[in-house]
């Protein structure tokens, strides 16, 4: 699991080149998405510093009209890199329901447990589903389709991008990953068992 991920970013052209294993691409896109705002800020600062140098050159050696033209051009350059268009990482994902191997009694127990924990927010929704399924189906790791089916089983709305929610849970050390599949970290286990349902007023 020691895949090397290479990301090359050209501030001048805005080109982003990514080298990563196919199973890591979703996580790389999510990390890159959260990094883009600071990248845009860096690009703006980079453009501003260049325009200041151009202005200084025009004052030293060129006419006022020439300097104005350069200034206008540099201002257009700094304004032109608008917010980058979202890549495929921003699109909604598609999942399918699968057989979790639960009988009627287990499905009801699953719903009761979910209601008892009263998770709020997409991360808690997904984490409680992962917790119960790992504890009660004998599976150490779950596919996205299994997690989606778990959400459907407890009548919970599925997130637009389950991959992004799983990335957040991974960053919080609530889950662990095996390729694209997700398992329960002991920190996430403790969170579900001890911190849910959340106490009112906290």
mmCIF file with all atom_site columns, C-alpha atoms in Angstrom:
data_model
loop_
_atom_site.group_PDB
_atom_site.id
_atom_site.type_symbol
_atom_site.label_atom_id
_atom_site.label_alt_id
_atom_site.label_comp_id
_atom_site.label_asym_id
_atom_site.label_entity_id
_atom_site.label_seq_id
_atom_site.pdbx_PDB_ins_code
_atom_site.Cartn_x
_atom_site.Cartn_y
_atom_site.Cartn_z
_atom_site.occupancy
_atom_site.B_iso_or_equiv
_atom_site.pdbx_formal_charge
_atom_site.auth_seq_id
_atom_site.auth_comp_id
_atom_site.auth_asym_id
_atom_site.auth_atom_id
_atom_site.pdbx_PDB_model_num
ATOM 1   C CA . UNK A 1 1   ? 0.000   0.000   0.000   1.00 0.00 ? 1   UNK A CA 1
ATOM 2   C CA . UNK A 1 2   ? 3.003   2.300   -0.535  1.00 0.00 ? 2   UNK A CA 1
ATOM 3   C CA . UNK A 1 3   ? 1.886   3.768   -3.875  1.00 0.00 ? 3   UNK A CA 1
ATOM 4   C CA . UNK A 1 4   ? 3.849   6.865   -4.873  1.00 0.00 ? 4   UNK A CA 1
ATOM 5   C CA . UNK A 1 5   ? 1.615   9.768   -5.874  1.00 0.00 ? 5   UNK A CA 1
ATOM 6   C CA . UNK A 1 6   ? 3.211   12.555  -7.927  1.00 0.00 ? 6   UNK A CA 1
ATOM 7   C CA . UNK A 1 7   ? 1.479   15.896  -8.468  1.00 0.00 ? 7   UNK A CA 1
ATOM 8   C CA . UNK A 1 8   ? 3.139   18.555  -10.675 1.00 0.00 ? 8   UNK A CA 1
ATOM 9   C CA . UNK A 1 9   ? 1.565   22.027  -10.663 1.00 0.00 ? 9   UNK A CA 1
ATOM 10  C CA . UNK A 1 10  ? 2.572   24.791  -13.090 1.00 0.00 ? 10  UNK A CA 1
ATOM 11  C CA . UNK A 1 11  ? 1.537   28.161  -11.621 1.00 0.00 ? 11  UNK A CA 1
ATOM 12  C CA . UNK A 1 12  ? 2.061   29.925  -14.969 1.00 0.00 ? 12  UNK A CA 1
ATOM 13  C CA . UNK A 1 13  ? -0.213  27.732  -17.086 1.00 0.00 ? 13  UNK A CA 1
ATOM 14  C CA . UNK A 1 14  ? -2.378  26.276  -14.316 1.00 0.00 ? 14  UNK A CA 1
ATOM 15  C CA . UNK A 1 15  ? -1.593  22.777  -15.571 1.00 0.00 ? 15  UNK A CA 1
ATOM 16  C CA . UNK A 1 16  ? -1.889  19.980  -13.017 1.00 0.00 ? 16  UNK A CA 1
ATOM 17  C CA . UNK A 1 17  ? -0.269  16.613  -13.802 1.00 0.00 ? 17  UNK A CA 1
ATOM 18  C CA . UNK A 1 18  ? -1.067  13.653  -11.547 1.00 0.00 ? 18  UNK A CA 1
ATOM 19  C CA . UNK A 1 19  ? 0.601   10.239  -11.433 1.00 0.00 ? 19  UNK A CA 1
ATOM 20  C CA . UNK A 1 20  ? -1.145  7.787   -9.123  1.00 0.00 ? 20  UNK A CA 1
ATOM 21  C CA . UNK A 1 21  ? -2.437  4.258   -8.950  1.00 0.00 ? 21  UNK A CA 1
ATOM 22  C CA . UNK A 1 22  ? -5.994  4.002   -10.291 1.00 0.00 ? 22  UNK A CA 1
ATOM 23  C CA . UNK A 1 23  ? -7.412  2.981   -6.918  1.00 0.00 ? 23  UNK A CA 1
ATOM 24  C CA . UNK A 1 24  ? -5.912  6.108   -5.312  1.00 0.00 ? 24  UNK A CA 1
ATOM 25  C CA . UNK A 1 25  ? -7.265  8.634   -7.822  1.00 0.00 ? 25  UNK A CA 1
ATOM 26  C CA . UNK A 1 26  ? -10.505 9.406   -5.964  1.00 0.00 ? 26  UNK A CA 1
ATOM 27  C CA . UNK A 1 27  ? -8.617  10.272  -2.779  1.00 0.00 ? 27  UNK A CA 1
ATOM 28  C CA . UNK A 1 28  ? -6.048  12.339  -4.736  1.00 0.00 ? 28  UNK A CA 1
ATOM 29  C CA . UNK A 1 29  ? -8.843  14.329  -6.431  1.00 0.00 ? 29  UNK A CA 1
ATOM 30  C CA . UNK A 1 30  ? -10.527 15.002  -3.084  1.00 0.00 ? 30  UNK A CA 1
ATOM 31  C CA . UNK A 1 31  ? -7.256  16.201  -1.507  1.00 0.00 ? 31  UNK A CA 1
ATOM 32  C CA . UNK A 1 32  ? -6.512  18.341  -4.580  1.00 0.00 ? 32  UNK A CA 1
ATOM 33  C CA . UNK A 1 33  ? -10.014 19.825  -4.460  1.00 0.00 ? 33  UNK A CA 1
ATOM 34  C CA . UNK A 1 34  ? -9.457  21.023  -0.890  1.00 0.00 ? 34  UNK A CA 1
ATOM 35  C CA . UNK A 1 35  ? -6.024  22.392  -1.886  1.00 0.00 ? 35  UNK A CA 1
ATOM 36  C CA . UNK A 1 36  ? -7.212  24.414  -4.912  1.00 0.00 ? 36  UNK A CA 1
ATOM 37  C CA . UNK A 1 37  ? -8.283  27.592  -3.005  1.00 0.00 ? 37  UNK A CA 1
ATOM 38  C CA . UNK A 1 38  ? -4.762  28.080  -1.603  1.00 0.00 ? 38  UNK A CA 1
ATOM 39  C CA . UNK A 1 39  ? -3.327  27.322  -5.050  1.00 0.00 ? 39  UNK A CA 1
ATOM 40  C CA . UNK A 1 40  ? -5.465  30.071  -6.590  1.00 0.00 ? 40  UNK A CA 1
ATOM 41  C CA . UNK A 1 41  ? -4.287  32.489  -3.909  1.00 0.00 ? 41  UNK A CA 1
ATOM 42  C CA . UNK A 1 42  ? -0.651  31.562  -4.609  1.00 0.00 ? 42  UNK A CA 1
ATOM 43  C CA . UNK A 1 43  ? -1.230  32.077  -8.339  1.00 0.00 ? 43  UNK A CA 1
ATOM 44  C CA . UNK A 1 44  ? -2.736  35.542  -7.679  1.00 0.00 ? 44  UNK A CA 1
ATOM 45  C CA . UNK A 1 45  ? 0.213   36.562  -5.501  1.00 0.00 ? 45  UNK A CA 1
ATOM 46  C CA . UNK A 1 46  ? 2.606   35.235  -8.147  1.00 0.00 ? 46  UNK A CA 1
ATOM 47  C CA . UNK A 1 47  ? 0.868   37.282  -10.865 1.00 0.00 ? 47  UNK A CA 1
ATOM 48  C CA . UNK A 1 48  ? 0.820   40.422  -8.697  1.00 0.00 ? 48  UNK A CA 1
ATOM 49  C CA . UNK A 1 49  ? 4.548   40.221  -7.954  1.00 0.00 ? 49  UNK A CA 1
ATOM 50  C CA . UNK A 1 50  ? 5.292   39.867  -11.681 1.00 0.00 ? 50  UNK A CA 1
ATOM 51  C CA . UNK A 1 51  ? 3.099   42.856  -12.538 1.00 0.00 ? 51  UNK A CA 1
ATOM 52  C CA . UNK A 1 52  ? 4.924   44.967  -9.937  1.00 0.00 ? 52  UNK A CA 1
ATOM 53  C CA . UNK A 1 53  ? 8.257   44.105  -11.586 1.00 0.00 ? 53  UNK A CA 1
ATOM 54  C CA . UNK A 1 54  ? 6.822   45.001  -15.001 1.00 0.00 ? 54  UNK A CA 1
ATOM 55  C CA . UNK A 1 55  ? 5.590   48.351  -13.664 1.00 0.00 ? 55  UNK A CA 1
ATOM 56  C CA . UNK A 1 56  ? 9.036   49.121  -12.246 1.00 0.00 ? 56  UNK A CA 1
ATOM 57  C CA . UNK A 1 57  ? 10.647  48.333  -15.626 1.00 0.00 ? 57  UNK A CA 1
ATOM 58  C CA . UNK A 1 58  ? 8.218   50.602  -17.448 1.00 0.00 ? 58  UNK A CA 1
ATOM 59  C CA . UNK A 1 59  ? 8.941   53.507  -15.067 1.00 0.00 ? 59  UNK A CA 1
ATOM 60  C CA . UNK A 1 60  ? 12.707  53.101  -15.560 1.00 0.00 ? 60  UNK A CA 1
ATOM 61  C CA . UNK A 1 61  ? 12.893  52.751  -19.323 1.00 0.00 ? 61  UNK A CA 1
ATOM 62  C CA . UNK A 1 62  ? 9.591   53.218  -21.166 1.00 0.00 ? 62  UNK A CA 1
ATOM 63  C CA . UNK A 1 63  ? 7.025   55.901  -21.934 1.00 0.00 ? 63  UNK A CA 1
ATOM 64  C CA . UNK A 1 64  ? 3.950   56.350  -19.783 1.00 0.00 ? 64  UNK A CA 1
ATOM 65  C CA . UNK A 1 65  ? 1.665   55.025  -22.516 1.00 0.00 ? 65  UNK A CA 1
ATOM 66  C CA . UNK A 1 66  ? 3.781   51.876  -22.864 1.00 0.00 ? 66  UNK A CA 1
ATOM 67  C CA . UNK A 1 67  ? 3.679   51.383  -19.110 1.00 0.00 ? 67  UNK A CA 1
ATOM 68  C CA . UNK A 1 68  ? -0.116  51.676  -19.087 1.00 0.00 ? 68  UNK A CA 1
ATOM 69  C CA . UNK A 1 69  ? -0.387  49.040  -21.784 1.00 0.00 ? 69  UNK A CA 1
ATOM 70  C CA . UNK A 1 70  ? 1.799   46.670  -19.805 1.00 0.00 ? 70  UNK A CA 1
ATOM 71  C CA . UNK A 1 71  ? -0.158  47.345  -16.646 1.00 0.00 ? 71  UNK A CA 1
ATOM 72  C CA . UNK A 1 72  ? -3.444  46.636  -18.408 1.00 0.00 ? 72  UNK A CA 1
ATOM 73  C CA . UNK A 1 73  ? -2.045  43.397  -19.783 1.00 0.00 ? 73  UNK A CA 1
ATOM 74  C CA . UNK A 1 74  ? -0.797  42.266  -16.382 1.00 0.00 ? 74  UNK A CA 1
ATOM 75  C CA . UNK A 1 75  ? -4.150  43.127  -14.806 1.00 0.00 ? 75  UNK A CA 1
ATOM 76  C CA . UNK A 1 76  ? -5.919  41.057  -17.442 1.00 0.00 ? 76  UNK A CA 1
ATOM 77  C CA . UNK A 1 77  ? -3.565  38.151  -16.715 1.00 0.00 ? 77  UNK A CA 1
ATOM 78  C CA . UNK A 1 78  ? -4.249  38.328  -12.992 1.00 0.00 ? 78  UNK A CA 1
ATOM 79  C CA . UNK A 1 79  ? -8.006  38.454  -13.607 1.00 0.00 ? 79  UNK A CA 1
ATOM 80  C CA . UNK A 1 80  ? -8.076  35.754  -16.289 1.00 0.00 ? 80  UNK A CA 1
ATOM 81  C CA . UNK A 1 81  ? -7.417  32.681  -14.080 1.00 0.00 ? 81  UNK A CA 1
ATOM 82  C CA . UNK A 1 82  ? -11.002 32.440  -12.850 1.00 0.00 ? 82  UNK A CA 1
ATOM 83  C CA . UNK A 1 83  ? -12.037 29.630  -10.592 1.00 0.00 ? 83  UNK A CA 1
ATOM 84  C CA . UNK A 1 84  ? -10.933 26.384  -12.211 1.00 0.00 ? 84  UNK A CA 1
ATOM 85  C CA . UNK A 1 85  ? -13.655 24.176  -13.589 1.00 0.00 ? 85  UNK A CA 1
ATOM 86  C CA . UNK A 1 86  ? -14.364 21.190  -11.419 1.00 0.00 ? 86  UNK A CA 1
ATOM 87  C CA . UNK A 1 87  ? -13.053 17.943  -12.762 1.00 0.00 ? 87  UNK A CA 1
ATOM 88  C CA . UNK A 1 88  ? -14.893 14.652  -12.680 1.00 0.00 ? 88  UNK A CA 1
ATOM 89  C CA . UNK A 1 89  ? -14.178 14.535  -8.929  1.00 0.00 ? 89  UNK A CA 1
ATOM 90  C CA . UNK A 1 90  ? -17.017 17.036  -8.429  1.00 0.00 ? 90  UNK A CA 1
ATOM 91  C CA . UNK A 1 91  ? -19.608 14.928  -10.241 1.00 0.00 ? 91  UNK A CA 1
ATOM 92  C CA . UNK A 1 92  ? -22.165 12.818  -8.451  1.00 0.00 ? 92  UNK A CA 1
ATOM 93  C CA . UNK A 1 93  ? -21.181 9.184   -8.071  1.00 0.00 ? 93  UNK A CA 1
ATOM 94  C CA . UNK A 1 94  ? -23.430 6.259   -8.910  1.00 0.00 ? 94  UNK A CA 1
ATOM 95  C CA . UNK A 1 95  ? -23.944 3.272   -6.619  1.00 0.00 ? 95  UNK A CA 1
ATOM 96  C CA . UNK A 1 96  ? -26.051 0.142   -6.692  1.00 0.00 ? 96  UNK A CA 1
ATOM 97  C CA . UNK A 1 97  ? -27.790 -1.814  -3.954  1.00 0.00 ? 97  UNK A CA 1
ATOM 98  C CA . UNK A 1 98  ? -26.247 -5.182  -3.164  1.00 0.00 ? 98  UNK A CA 1
ATOM 99  C CA . UNK A 1 99  ? -27.193 -8.119  -0.956  1.00 0.00 ? 99  UNK A CA 1
ATOM 100 C CA . UNK A 1 100 ? -25.819 -7.597  2.550   1.00 0.00 ? 100 UNK A CA 1
ATOM 101 C CA . UNK A 1 101 ? -26.976 -11.051 3.636   1.00 0.00 ? 101 UNK A CA 1
ATOM 102 C CA . UNK A 1 102 ? -29.231 -9.670  6.376   1.00 0.00 ? 102 UNK A CA 1
ATOM 103 C CA . UNK A 1 103 ? -32.447 -11.364 7.416   1.00 0.00 ? 103 UNK A CA 1
ATOM 104 C CA . UNK A 1 104 ? -35.530 -9.427  8.550   1.00 0.00 ? 104 UNK A CA 1
ATOM 105 C CA . UNK A 1 105 ? -34.467 -9.504  12.213  1.00 0.00 ? 105 UNK A CA 1
ATOM 106 C CA . UNK A 1 106 ? -30.984 -8.181  11.440  1.00 0.00 ? 106 UNK A CA 1
ATOM 107 C CA . UNK A 1 107 ? -32.365 -5.401  9.256   1.00 0.00 ? 107 UNK A CA 1
ATOM 108 C CA . UNK A 1 108 ? -34.636 -4.319  12.091  1.00 0.00 ? 108 UNK A CA 1
ATOM 109 C CA . UNK A 1 109 ? -31.756 -4.489  14.600  1.00 0.00 ? 109 UNK A CA 1
ATOM 110 C CA . UNK A 1 110 ? -29.689 -2.347  12.195  1.00 0.00 ? 110 UNK A CA 1
ATOM 111 C CA . UNK A 1 111 ? -32.460 0.270   11.985  1.00 0.00 ? 111 UNK A CA 1
ATOM 112 C CA . UNK A 1 112 ? -32.904 0.276   15.772  1.00 0.00 ? 112 UNK A CA 1
ATOM 113 C CA . UNK A 1 113 ? -29.174 0.750   16.359  1.00 0.00 ? 113 UNK A CA 1
ATOM 114 C CA . UNK A 1 114 ? -29.019 3.573   13.809  1.00 0.00 ? 114 UNK A CA 1
ATOM 115 C CA . UNK A 1 115 ? -31.990 5.329   15.437  1.00 0.00 ? 115 UNK A CA 1
ATOM 116 C CA . UNK A 1 116 ? -30.430 4.886   18.880  1.00 0.00 ? 116 UNK A CA 1
ATOM 117 C CA . UNK A 1 117 ? -27.152 6.512   17.781  1.00 0.00 ? 117 UNK A CA 1
ATOM 118 C CA . UNK A 1 118 ? -29.007 9.411   16.042  1.00 0.00 ? 118 UNK A CA 1
ATOM 119 C CA . UNK A 1 119 ? -26.077 10.363  13.805  1.00 0.00 ? 119 UNK A CA 1
ATOM 120 C CA . UNK A 1 120 ? -26.152 13.898  12.404  1.00 0.00 ? 120 UNK A CA 1
ATOM 121 C CA . UNK A 1 121 ? -24.186 14.926  9.344   1.00 0.00 ? 121 UNK A CA 1
ATOM 122 C CA . UNK A 1 122 ? -22.993 12.766  6.466   1.00 0.00 ? 122 UNK A CA 1
ATOM 123 C CA . UNK A 1 123 ? -19.767 11.645  8.148   1.00 0.00 ? 123 UNK A CA 1
ATOM 124 C CA . UNK A 1 124 ? -21.638 10.310  11.205  1.00 0.00 ? 124 UNK A CA 1
ATOM 125 C CA . UNK A 1 125 ? -24.294 8.693   8.979   1.00 0.00 ? 125 UNK A CA 1
ATOM 126 C CA . UNK A 1 126 ? -21.677 6.776   7.030   1.00 0.00 ? 126 UNK A CA 1
ATOM 127 C CA . UNK A 1 127 ? -19.547 5.922   10.072  1.00 0.00 ? 127 UNK A CA 1
ATOM 128 C CA . UNK A 1 128 ? -22.482 4.403   12.009  1.00 0.00 ? 128 UNK A CA 1
ATOM 129 C CA . UNK A 1 129 ? -23.399 2.302   8.968   1.00 0.00 ? 129 UNK A CA 1
ATOM 130 C CA . UNK A 1 130 ? -19.794 1.085   8.605   1.00 0.00 ? 130 UNK A CA 1
ATOM 131 C CA . UNK A 1 131 ? -19.633 0.338   12.347  1.00 0.00 ? 131 UNK A CA 1
ATOM 132 C CA . UNK A 1 132 ? -22.778 -1.808  12.405  1.00 0.00 ? 132 UNK A CA 1
ATOM 133 C CA . UNK A 1 133 ? -22.009 -3.694  9.197   1.00 0.00 ? 133 UNK A CA 1
ATOM 134 C CA . UNK A 1 134 ? -18.427 -4.488  10.230  1.00 0.00 ? 134 UNK A CA 1
ATOM 135 C CA . UNK A 1 135 ? -19.623 -5.653  13.635  1.00 0.00 ? 135 UNK A CA 1
ATOM 136 C CA . UNK A 1 136 ? -22.542 -7.749  12.361  1.00 0.00 ? 136 UNK A CA 1
ATOM 137 C CA . UNK A 1 137 ? -21.724 -9.133  8.898   1.00 0.00 ? 137 UNK A CA 1
ATOM 138 C CA . UNK A 1 138 ? -18.288 -10.621 9.522   1.00 0.00 ? 138 UNK A CA 1
ATOM 139 C CA . UNK A 1 139 ? -16.742 -8.314  6.907   1.00 0.00 ? 139 UNK A CA 1
ATOM 140 C CA . UNK A 1 140 ? -13.617 -6.392  7.824   1.00 0.00 ? 140 UNK A CA 1
ATOM 141 C CA . UNK A 1 141 ? -13.851 -4.047  4.824   1.00 0.00 ? 141 UNK A CA 1
ATOM 142 C CA . UNK A 1 142 ? -16.872 -2.752  2.926   1.00 0.00 ? 142 UNK A CA 1
ATOM 143 C CA . UNK A 1 143 ? -17.333 -1.624  -0.667  1.00 0.00 ? 143 UNK A CA 1
ATOM 144 C CA . UNK A 1 144 ? -18.993 1.691   -1.486  1.00 0.00 ? 144 UNK A CA 1
ATOM 145 C CA . UNK A 1 145 ? -22.004 -0.242  -2.779  1.00 0.00 ? 145 UNK A CA 1
ATOM 146 C CA . UNK A 1 146 ? -22.309 -2.063  0.557   1.00 0.00 ? 146 UNK A CA 1
ATOM 147 C CA . UNK A 1 147 ? -22.125 1.219   2.467   1.00 0.00 ? 147 UNK A CA 1
ATOM 148 C CA . UNK A 1 148 ? -24.691 2.744   0.095   1.00 0.00 ? 148 UNK A CA 1
ATOM 149 C CA . UNK A 1 149 ? -26.981 -0.265  0.628   1.00 0.00 ? 149 UNK A CA 1
ATOM 150 C CA . UNK A 1 150 ? -26.527 0.133   4.389   1.00 0.00 ? 150 UNK A CA 1
ATOM 151 C CA . UNK A 1 151 ? -27.671 3.764   4.158   1.00 0.00 ? 151 UNK A CA 1
ATOM 152 C CA . UNK A 1 152 ? -30.691 2.665   2.134   1.00 0.00 ? 152 UNK A CA 1
ATOM 153 C CA . UNK A 1 153 ? -31.481 -0.045  4.711   1.00 0.00 ? 153 UNK A CA 1
ATOM 154 C CA . UNK A 1 154 ? -31.758 2.518   7.530   1.00 0.00 ? 154 UNK A CA 1
ATOM 155 C CA . UNK A 1 155 ? -33.659 4.940   5.242   1.00 0.00 ? 155 UNK A CA 1
ATOM 156 C CA . UNK A 1 156 ? -30.836 7.496   5.225   1.00 0.00 ? 156 UNK A CA 1
ATOM 157 C CA . UNK A 1 157 ? -30.090 9.777   2.283   1.00 0.00 ? 157 UNK A CA 1
ATOM 158 C CA . UNK A 1 158 ? -26.856 8.876   0.502   1.00 0.00 ? 158 UNK A CA 1
ATOM 159 C CA . UNK A 1 159 ? -24.273 11.654  0.009   1.00 0.00 ? 159 UNK A CA 1
ATOM 160 C CA . UNK A 1 160 ? -23.667 13.010  -3.499  1.00 0.00 ? 160 UNK A CA 1
ATOM 161 C CA . UNK A 1 161 ? -20.044 11.877  -3.293  1.00 0.00 ? 161 UNK A CA 1
ATOM 162 C CA . UNK A 1 162 ? -19.515 9.045   -0.863  1.00 0.00 ? 162 UNK A CA 1
ATOM 163 C CA . UNK A 1 163 ? -15.810 9.102   -1.762  1.00 0.00 ? 163 UNK A CA 1
ATOM 164 C CA . UNK A 1 164 ? -15.443 12.606  -0.274  1.00 0.00 ? 164 UNK A CA 1
ATOM 165 C CA . UNK A 1 165 ? -17.171 11.576  2.970   1.00 0.00 ? 165 UNK A CA 1
ATOM 166 C CA . UNK A 1 166 ? -14.934 8.501   3.256   1.00 0.00 ? 166 UNK A CA 1
ATOM 167 C CA . UNK A 1 167 ? -11.853 10.688  2.663   1.00 0.00 ? 167 UNK A CA 1
ATOM 168 C CA . UNK A 1 168 ? -12.931 12.950  5.544   1.00 0.00 ? 168 UNK A CA 1
ATOM 169 C CA . UNK A 1 169 ? -13.448 9.928   7.815   1.00 0.00 ? 169 UNK A CA 1
ATOM 170 C CA . UNK A 1 170 ? -10.010 8.635   6.822   1.00 0.00 ? 170 UNK A CA 1
ATOM 171 C CA . UNK A 1 171 ? -8.408  12.006  7.645   1.00 0.00 ? 171 UNK A CA 1
ATOM 172 C CA . UNK A 1 172 ? -10.129 11.894  11.049  1.00 0.00 ? 172 UNK A CA 1
ATOM 173 C CA . UNK A 1 173 ? -8.721  8.356   11.586  1.00 0.00 ? 173 UNK A CA 1
ATOM 174 C CA . UNK A 1 174 ? -12.262 7.006   11.992  1.00 0.00 ? 174 UNK A CA 1
ATOM 175 C CA . UNK A 1 175 ? -11.831 4.452   9.216   1.00 0.00 ? 175 UNK A CA 1
ATOM 176 C CA . UNK A 1 176 ? -9.028  2.543   7.513   1.00 0.00 ? 176 UNK A CA 1
ATOM 177 C CA . UNK A 1 177 ? -8.709  1.690   3.834   1.00 0.00 ? 177 UNK A CA 1
ATOM 178 C CA . UNK A 1 178 ? -7.879  -1.443  1.873   1.00 0.00 ? 178 UNK A CA 1
ATOM 179 C CA . UNK A 1 179 ? -7.698  -0.230  -1.712  1.00 0.00 ? 179 UNK A CA 1
ATOM 180 C CA . UNK A 1 180 ? -11.089 1.363   -2.355  1.00 0.00 ? 180 UNK A CA 1
ATOM 181 C CA . UNK A 1 181 ? -12.795 -0.533  0.476   1.00 0.00 ? 181 UNK A CA 1
ATOM 182 C CA . UNK A 1 182 ? -13.317 0.907   3.961   1.00 0.00 ? 182 UNK A CA 1
ATOM 183 C CA . UNK A 1 183 ? -12.948 -0.645  7.411   1.00 0.00 ? 183 UNK A CA 1
ATOM 184 C CA . UNK A 1 184 ? -13.411 0.566   10.968  1.00 0.00 ? 184 UNK A CA 1
ATOM 185 C CA . UNK A 1 185 ? -10.524 2.144   12.907  1.00 0.00 ? 185 UNK A CA 1
ATOM 186 C CA . UNK A 1 186 ? -10.607 1.765   16.690  1.00 0.00 ? 186 UNK A CA 1
ATOM 187 C CA . UNK A 1 187 ? -10.876 5.575   16.963  1.00 0.00 ? 187 UNK A CA 1
ATOM 188 C CA . UNK A 1 188 ? -14.062 5.485   14.880  1.00 0.00 ? 188 UNK A CA 1
ATOM 189 C CA . UNK A 1 189 ? -15.284 2.527   16.925  1.00 0.00 ? 189 UNK A CA 1
ATOM 190 C CA . UNK A 1 190 ? -14.802 4.451   20.183  1.00 0.00 ? 190 UNK A CA 1
ATOM 191 C CA . UNK A 1 191 ? -16.499 7.505   18.677  1.00 0.00 ? 191 UNK A CA 1
ATOM 192 C CA . UNK A 1 192 ? -19.651 5.554   17.763  1.00 0.00 ? 192 UNK A CA 1
ATOM 193 C CA . UNK A 1 193 ? -19.746 3.667   21.053  1.00 0.00 ? 193 UNK A CA 1
ATOM 194 C CA . UNK A 1 194 ? -18.929 6.543   23.440  1.00 0.00 ? 194 UNK A CA 1
ATOM 195 C CA . UNK A 1 195 ? -19.749 9.832   21.701  1.00 0.00 ? 195 UNK A CA 1
ATOM 196 C CA . UNK A 1 196 ? -23.010 8.974   19.963  1.00 0.00 ? 196 UNK A CA 1
ATOM 197 C CA . UNK A 1 197 ? -25.705 10.002  20.365  1.00 0.00 ? 197 UNK A CA 1
ATOM 198 C CA . UNK A 1 198 ? -24.278 13.466  20.901  1.00 0.00 ? 198 UNK A CA 1
ATOM 199 C CA . UNK A 1 199 ? -25.321 15.087  24.150  1.00 0.00 ? 199 UNK A CA 1
ATOM 200 C CA . UNK A 1 200 ? -27.583 18.097  23.752  1.00 0.00 ? 200 UNK A CA 1
ATOM 201 C CA . UNK A 1 201 ? -25.925 21.423  24.481  1.00 0.00 ? 201 UNK A CA 1
ATOM 202 C CA . UNK A 1 202 ? -22.492 20.230  23.336  1.00 0.00 ? 202 UNK A CA 1
#
